[in-house]
């Protein structure tokens, strides 16, 4: 059988790659607008960067690509960006400078999940983390960045869901209430949730298997267990969003799939009919203890990550991308079948910033003109024996169909006048 890509991992062919580049560029622009700097951490980390004691998330317990090197080091392909960024923040002592430290990243993540539309085993995240400041206005600003980015990209059918998981004391009280509640239904819970009941009952709310069971609807709500401080914090985040005219829905069942969140959590979903089961474009939230748990100072952070493949799928469904290939400035027709003069002309054009294509194969003039058309070249430079001998180029303008013969040293000046800036 012919060789295949690994299950759940896909090639990004040029037509799609253009969309990725478009999305990346806009994301980088938004990073600059909001004062975030791009950073890059390794794709592989020591497993313990992701695996904290008592972690109960599916991502860490079931979905990691983990392997052992040299019979000793356990390494993992990163399933998400936050943990690596924090490891780097601590290792490079970034906390000793101006706070908050605002970092952005674009990179591949790996999760051993069941592949389906919008869910892959290798996928790309666009993310940010703001580390070293806890302020509800910053939470609102982080959501605003993601929301405006997705809107500016052109997605219309989106909805922001937000919730709070409270501070440590709220969550402790809530956990106990959940434990007492679900204990009554222990036998009806799936095996994983029976385990979660002992370790982290909050995770039960996020279970894909038990999600629709009847007793779920009456489970205790976090809002009844929030400390006055946590409630005031959440209200201030919501006021920030109101101020920025960002529409949101408070979703008390939103707990997020990772264990590190405290206070604000949010997800931005597509409401487009094409979004299907994987409608969450991005998710994030605040984490008060993660930096310290990973060996750093007692500092809070907040961030989000956008699934780029999902974003592009939804963008395609909403028709936000231009399908056109970018056009060429000059297509060079080589009638001499690989004469060095042709390469010299093409190189001079490229060195001066003109997007140029040339095909050295021996082909008929008709076939060459067809290629020039396919590339949507503005100018066609024809080089045959006469042109080579006289060091000239016959240049055809595909807009007005005019044709001129130019000396090699006149060519650039002529183009500068016609299309240069
Ligand atoms: P997450 O919700 O696990 O959060 O992932 C963020 C986004 O990545 C999801 O909303 C989804 O769009 C995309 N995604 C996740 N898994 C897959 C997959 N298997 N295939 C395709 N796309 C996927 C995090 O990763 C957190 N680190 C976000 C964060 C940053 N929280 C604070 N800072």
mmCIF file of N, CA and C and ligand atoms in Angstrom, residues 8 59 63 79-83 86 105 109-130 142 256-258 260-261 266-268 278-287 290 301-311, ligand 1:
data_model
loop_
_atom_site.group_PDB
_atom_site.id
_atom_site.type_symbol
_atom_site.label_atom_id
_atom_site.label_comp_id
_atom_site.label_asym_id
_atom_site.label_seq_id
_atom_site.Cartn_x
_atom_site.Cartn_y
_atom_site.Cartn_z
ATOM 1 N N UNK A 8 -5.334 10.869 11.505
ATOM 2 C CA UNK A 8 -5.676 12.083 12.256
ATOM 3 C C UNK A 8 -4.706 13.239 12.014
ATOM 4 N N UNK A 59 -7.256 15.155 28.518
ATOM 5 C CA UNK A 59 -6.084 15.488 27.713
ATOM 6 C C UNK A 59 -4.810 14.875 28.305
ATOM 7 N N UNK A 63 -4.853 11.354 26.332
ATOM 8 C CA UNK A 63 -4.672 11.789 24.946
ATOM 9 C C UNK A 63 -3.252 12.211 24.588
ATOM 10 N N UNK A 79 0.421 18.708 24.007
ATOM 11 C CA UNK A 79 -1.004 18.644 23.661
ATOM 12 C C UNK A 79 -1.644 20.027 23.671
ATOM 13 N N UNK A 80 -0.935 21.026 24.199
ATOM 14 C CA UNK A 80 -1.443 22.399 24.293
ATOM 15 C C UNK A 80 -0.260 23.321 24.536
ATOM 16 N N UNK A 81 -0.498 24.628 24.453
ATOM 17 C CA UNK A 81 0.632 25.555 24.521
ATOM 18 C C UNK A 81 0.936 26.129 25.893
ATOM 19 N N UNK A 82 -0.093 26.226 26.756
ATOM 20 C CA UNK A 82 0.056 26.968 28.013
ATOM 21 C C UNK A 82 1.184 26.433 28.911
ATOM 22 N N UNK A 83 1.209 25.116 29.107
ATOM 23 C CA UNK A 83 2.189 24.554 30.046
ATOM 24 C C UNK A 83 3.623 24.835 29.579
ATOM 25 N N UNK A 86 4.562 28.439 30.209
ATOM 26 C CA UNK A 86 4.838 28.723 31.622
ATOM 27 C C UNK A 86 6.174 28.124 32.038
ATOM 28 N N UNK A 105 1.663 32.830 20.604
ATOM 29 C CA UNK A 105 2.304 31.675 19.957
ATOM 30 C C UNK A 105 1.415 31.084 18.874
ATOM 31 N N UNK A 109 -0.013 21.205 17.873
ATOM 32 C CA UNK A 109 -0.295 20.486 19.121
ATOM 33 C C UNK A 109 -0.716 19.063 18.742
ATOM 34 N N UNK A 110 -0.616 18.147 19.703
ATOM 35 C CA UNK A 110 -0.882 16.728 19.406
ATOM 36 C C UNK A 110 -1.775 16.133 20.486
ATOM 37 N N UNK A 111 -2.896 15.577 20.064
ATOM 38 C CA UNK A 111 -3.755 14.877 21.038
ATOM 39 C C UNK A 111 -4.269 13.606 20.395
ATOM 40 N N UNK A 112 -4.169 12.522 21.158
ATOM 41 C CA UNK A 112 -4.619 11.237 20.638
ATOM 42 C C UNK A 112 -6.122 11.119 20.860
ATOM 43 N N UNK A 113 -6.877 11.836 20.025
ATOM 44 C CA UNK A 113 -8.338 11.825 20.131
ATOM 45 C C UNK A 113 -8.898 11.055 18.938
ATOM 46 N N UNK A 114 -10.191 10.745 18.992
ATOM 47 C CA UNK A 114 -10.812 10.068 17.853
ATOM 48 C C UNK A 114 -10.985 11.109 16.739
ATOM 49 N N UNK A 115 -10.324 10.897 15.592
ATOM 50 C CA UNK A 115 -10.388 11.936 14.561
ATOM 51 C C UNK A 115 -11.783 12.062 13.960
ATOM 52 N N UNK A 116 -12.187 13.260 13.732
ATOM 53 C CA UNK A 116 -13.426 13.557 13.005
ATOM 54 C C UNK A 116 -13.319 14.983 12.487
ATOM 55 N N UNK A 117 -14.346 15.434 11.764
ATOM 56 C CA UNK A 117 -14.262 16.781 11.195
ATOM 57 C C UNK A 117 -14.000 17.801 12.314
ATOM 58 N N UNK A 118 -12.937 18.579 12.169
ATOM 59 C CA UNK A 118 -12.628 19.589 13.184
ATOM 60 C C UNK A 118 -11.915 19.027 14.406
ATOM 61 N N UNK A 119 -11.632 17.719 14.393
ATOM 62 C CA UNK A 119 -10.859 17.162 15.510
ATOM 63 C C UNK A 119 -9.747 16.284 14.945
ATOM 64 N N UNK A 120 -8.531 16.694 15.159
ATOM 65 C CA UNK A 120 -7.387 16.014 14.557
ATOM 66 C C UNK A 120 -6.405 15.583 15.645
ATOM 67 N N UNK A 121 -5.455 14.736 15.236
ATOM 68 C CA UNK A 121 -4.436 14.325 16.220
ATOM 69 C C UNK A 121 -3.239 15.271 16.184
ATOM 70 N N UNK A 122 -3.047 15.924 15.055
ATOM 71 C CA UNK A 122 -2.111 17.056 15.015
ATOM 72 C C UNK A 122 -2.915 18.255 14.534
ATOM 73 N N UNK A 123 -2.862 19.344 15.263
ATOM 74 C CA UNK A 123 -3.609 20.536 14.873
ATOM 75 C C UNK A 123 -2.806 21.766 15.297
ATOM 76 N N UNK A 124 -3.275 22.924 14.878
ATOM 77 C CA UNK A 124 -2.508 24.147 15.131
ATOM 78 C C UNK A 124 -3.276 25.075 16.059
ATOM 79 N N UNK A 125 -2.580 25.616 17.027
ATOM 80 C CA UNK A 125 -3.224 26.608 17.902
ATOM 81 C C UNK A 125 -2.573 27.972 17.737
ATOM 82 N N UNK A 126 -3.412 28.986 17.779
ATOM 83 C CA UNK A 126 -2.960 30.370 17.867
ATOM 84 C C UNK A 126 -3.315 30.775 19.292
ATOM 85 N N UNK A 127 -2.330 31.154 20.081
ATOM 86 C CA UNK A 127 -2.661 31.397 21.485
ATOM 87 C C UNK A 127 -1.985 32.623 22.066
ATOM 88 N N UNK A 128 -2.489 33.038 23.208
ATOM 89 C CA UNK A 128 -1.828 34.102 23.972
ATOM 90 C C UNK A 128 -1.845 33.727 25.452
ATOM 91 N N UNK A 129 -0.881 34.251 26.175
ATOM 92 C CA UNK A 129 -0.882 34.141 27.640
ATOM 93 C C UNK A 129 -0.410 35.485 28.189
ATOM 94 N N UNK A 130 -1.135 36.018 29.173
ATOM 95 C CA UNK A 130 -0.709 37.249 29.865
ATOM 96 C C UNK A 130 -0.406 36.841 31.300
ATOM 97 N N UNK A 142 -8.501 40.293 27.148
ATOM 98 C CA UNK A 142 -8.060 39.049 26.495
ATOM 99 C C UNK A 142 -9.207 38.484 25.631
ATOM 100 N N UNK A 256 -14.628 23.699 31.136
ATOM 101 C CA UNK A 256 -13.400 23.526 30.359
ATOM 102 C C UNK A 256 -12.728 22.197 30.665
ATOM 103 N N UNK A 257 -12.017 21.698 29.663
ATOM 104 C CA UNK A 257 -11.470 20.340 29.757
ATOM 105 C C UNK A 257 -10.126 20.209 30.460
ATOM 106 N N UNK A 258 -9.568 21.314 30.930
ATOM 107 C CA UNK A 258 -8.257 21.223 31.581
ATOM 108 C C UNK A 258 -8.396 21.587 33.055
ATOM 109 N N UNK A 260 -6.426 23.345 35.135
ATOM 110 C CA UNK A 260 -5.748 24.465 35.799
ATOM 111 C C UNK A 260 -6.556 25.744 35.984
ATOM 112 N N UNK A 261 -7.798 25.768 35.533
ATOM 113 C CA UNK A 261 -8.529 27.038 35.552
ATOM 114 C C UNK A 261 -9.080 27.439 36.912
ATOM 115 N N UNK A 266 -13.844 30.814 29.476
ATOM 116 C CA UNK A 266 -14.688 31.216 28.346
ATOM 117 C C UNK A 266 -14.423 30.338 27.127
ATOM 118 N N UNK A 267 -15.412 30.295 26.259
ATOM 119 C CA UNK A 267 -15.259 29.608 24.980
ATOM 120 C C UNK A 267 -15.982 30.416 23.927
ATOM 121 N N UNK A 268 -15.426 30.470 22.746
ATOM 122 C CA UNK A 268 -16.108 31.137 21.636
ATOM 123 C C UNK A 268 -16.507 30.051 20.658
ATOM 124 N N UNK A 278 -17.971 19.915 16.500
ATOM 125 C CA UNK A 278 -16.763 20.609 16.976
ATOM 126 C C UNK A 278 -16.920 22.118 16.770
ATOM 127 N N UNK A 279 -17.813 22.717 17.547
ATOM 128 C CA UNK A 279 -18.150 24.111 17.265
ATOM 129 C C UNK A 279 -17.303 25.114 18.053
ATOM 130 N N UNK A 280 -16.479 24.622 18.972
ATOM 131 C CA UNK A 280 -15.692 25.573 19.771
ATOM 132 C C UNK A 280 -14.458 26.025 19.006
ATOM 133 N N UNK A 281 -14.426 27.310 18.681
ATOM 134 C CA UNK A 281 -13.300 27.854 17.920
ATOM 135 C C UNK A 281 -12.131 28.112 18.866
ATOM 136 N N UNK A 282 -12.452 28.691 20.001
ATOM 137 C CA UNK A 282 -11.369 28.842 20.964
ATOM 138 C C UNK A 282 -11.862 28.875 22.397
ATOM 139 N N UNK A 283 -10.919 28.570 23.271
ATOM 140 C CA UNK A 283 -11.266 28.521 24.677
ATOM 141 C C UNK A 283 -10.088 28.981 25.513
ATOM 142 N N UNK A 284 -10.401 29.422 26.707
ATOM 143 C CA UNK A 284 -9.318 29.837 27.588
ATOM 144 C C UNK A 284 -9.848 30.201 28.947
ATOM 145 N N UNK A 285 -8.981 30.843 29.721
ATOM 146 C CA UNK A 285 -9.397 31.241 31.050
ATOM 147 C C UNK A 285 -8.219 31.636 31.902
ATOM 148 N N UNK A 286 -8.556 31.938 33.161
ATOM 149 C CA UNK A 286 -7.536 32.385 34.115
ATOM 150 C C UNK A 286 -7.042 31.192 34.918
ATOM 151 N N UNK A 287 -5.783 31.252 35.287
ATOM 152 C CA UNK A 287 -5.219 30.201 36.132
ATOM 153 C C UNK A 287 -4.377 30.863 37.224
ATOM 154 N N UNK A 290 -1.286 27.757 38.604
ATOM 155 C CA UNK A 290 -0.461 26.939 37.705
ATOM 156 C C UNK A 290 1.020 27.335 37.723
ATOM 157 N N UNK A 301 -2.230 34.005 35.772
ATOM 158 C CA UNK A 301 -2.132 34.200 34.319
ATOM 159 C C UNK A 301 -3.485 34.014 33.670
ATOM 160 N N UNK A 302 -3.566 34.459 32.437
ATOM 161 C CA UNK A 302 -4.807 34.230 31.676
ATOM 162 C C UNK A 302 -4.429 34.104 30.208
ATOM 163 N N UNK A 303 -5.200 33.298 29.478
ATOM 164 C CA UNK A 303 -4.900 33.155 28.057
ATOM 165 C C UNK A 303 -5.996 32.398 27.343
ATOM 166 N N UNK A 304 -5.789 32.202 26.069
ATOM 167 C CA UNK A 304 -6.709 31.360 25.286
ATOM 168 C C UNK A 304 -5.941 30.738 24.147
ATOM 169 N N UNK A 305 -6.550 29.739 23.511
ATOM 170 C CA UNK A 305 -5.975 29.189 22.285
ATOM 171 C C UNK A 305 -7.092 28.943 21.283
ATOM 172 N N UNK A 306 -6.785 29.303 20.051
ATOM 173 C CA UNK A 306 -7.744 29.153 18.957
ATOM 174 C C UNK A 306 -7.314 27.938 18.132
ATOM 175 N N UNK A 307 -8.260 27.087 17.769
ATOM 176 C CA UNK A 307 -7.956 25.952 16.886
ATOM 177 C C UNK A 307 -7.966 26.463 15.449
ATOM 178 N N UNK A 308 -6.775 26.518 14.838
ATOM 179 C CA UNK A 308 -6.700 27.171 13.520
ATOM 180 C C UNK A 308 -7.418 26.371 12.430
ATOM 181 N N UNK A 309 -7.317 25.039 12.480
ATOM 182 C CA UNK A 309 -7.997 24.235 11.455
ATOM 183 C C UNK A 309 -9.511 24.435 11.546
ATOM 184 N N UNK A 310 -10.021 24.440 12.775
ATOM 185 C CA UNK A 310 -11.469 24.664 12.962
ATOM 186 C C UNK A 310 -11.863 26.026 12.444
ATOM 187 N N UNK A 311 -11.052 27.005 12.770
ATOM 188 C CA UNK A 311 -11.332 28.375 12.346
ATOM 189 C C UNK A 311 -11.403 28.440 10.819
HETATM 190 P P1 LIG B 1 -8.439 23.781 24.643
HETATM 191 O O1 LIG B 1 -9.850 24.165 24.839
HETATM 192 O O2 LIG B 1 -8.046 22.402 25.014
HETATM 193 O O3 LIG B 1 -7.581 24.841 25.440
HETATM 194 O O4 LIG B 1 -8.041 24.022 23.142
HETATM 195 C C1 LIG B 1 -8.233 25.270 22.516
HETATM 196 C C2 LIG B 1 -8.793 25.090 21.125
HETATM 197 O O5 LIG B 1 -7.950 24.232 20.356
HETATM 198 C C3 LIG B 1 -10.154 24.428 21.059
HETATM 199 O O6 LIG B 1 -11.191 25.351 21.283
HETATM 200 C C4 LIG B 1 -10.172 23.909 19.623
HETATM 201 O O7 LIG B 1 -10.548 24.944 18.724
HETATM 202 C C5 LIG B 1 -8.720 23.546 19.392
HETATM 203 N N1 LIG B 1 -8.548 22.091 19.529
HETATM 204 C C6 LIG B 1 -8.415 21.380 20.668
HETATM 205 N N2 LIG B 1 -8.285 20.058 20.386
HETATM 206 C C7 LIG B 1 -8.330 19.943 19.044
HETATM 207 C C8 LIG B 1 -8.233 18.841 18.117
HETATM 208 N N3 LIG B 1 -8.044 17.602 18.551
HETATM 209 N N4 LIG B 1 -8.341 19.110 16.790
HETATM 210 C C9 LIG B 1 -8.518 20.371 16.344
HETATM 211 N N5 LIG B 1 -8.601 21.449 17.162
HETATM 212 C C10 LIG B 1 -8.508 21.239 18.488
HETATM 213 C C11 LIG B 1 -6.213 24.831 25.511
HETATM 214 O O8 LIG B 1 -5.497 24.171 24.807
HETATM 215 C C12 LIG B 1 -5.674 25.837 26.498
HETATM 216 N N6 LIG B 1 -4.201 25.725 26.491
HETATM 217 C C13 LIG B 1 -6.123 27.241 26.167
HETATM 218 C C14 LIG B 1 -5.602 28.246 27.111
HETATM 219 C C15 LIG B 1 -4.579 29.082 26.930
HETATM 220 N N7 LIG B 1 -6.054 28.452 28.327
HETATM 221 C C16 LIG B 1 -5.348 29.407 28.909
HETATM 222 N N8 LIG B 1 -4.426 29.782 28.075
#
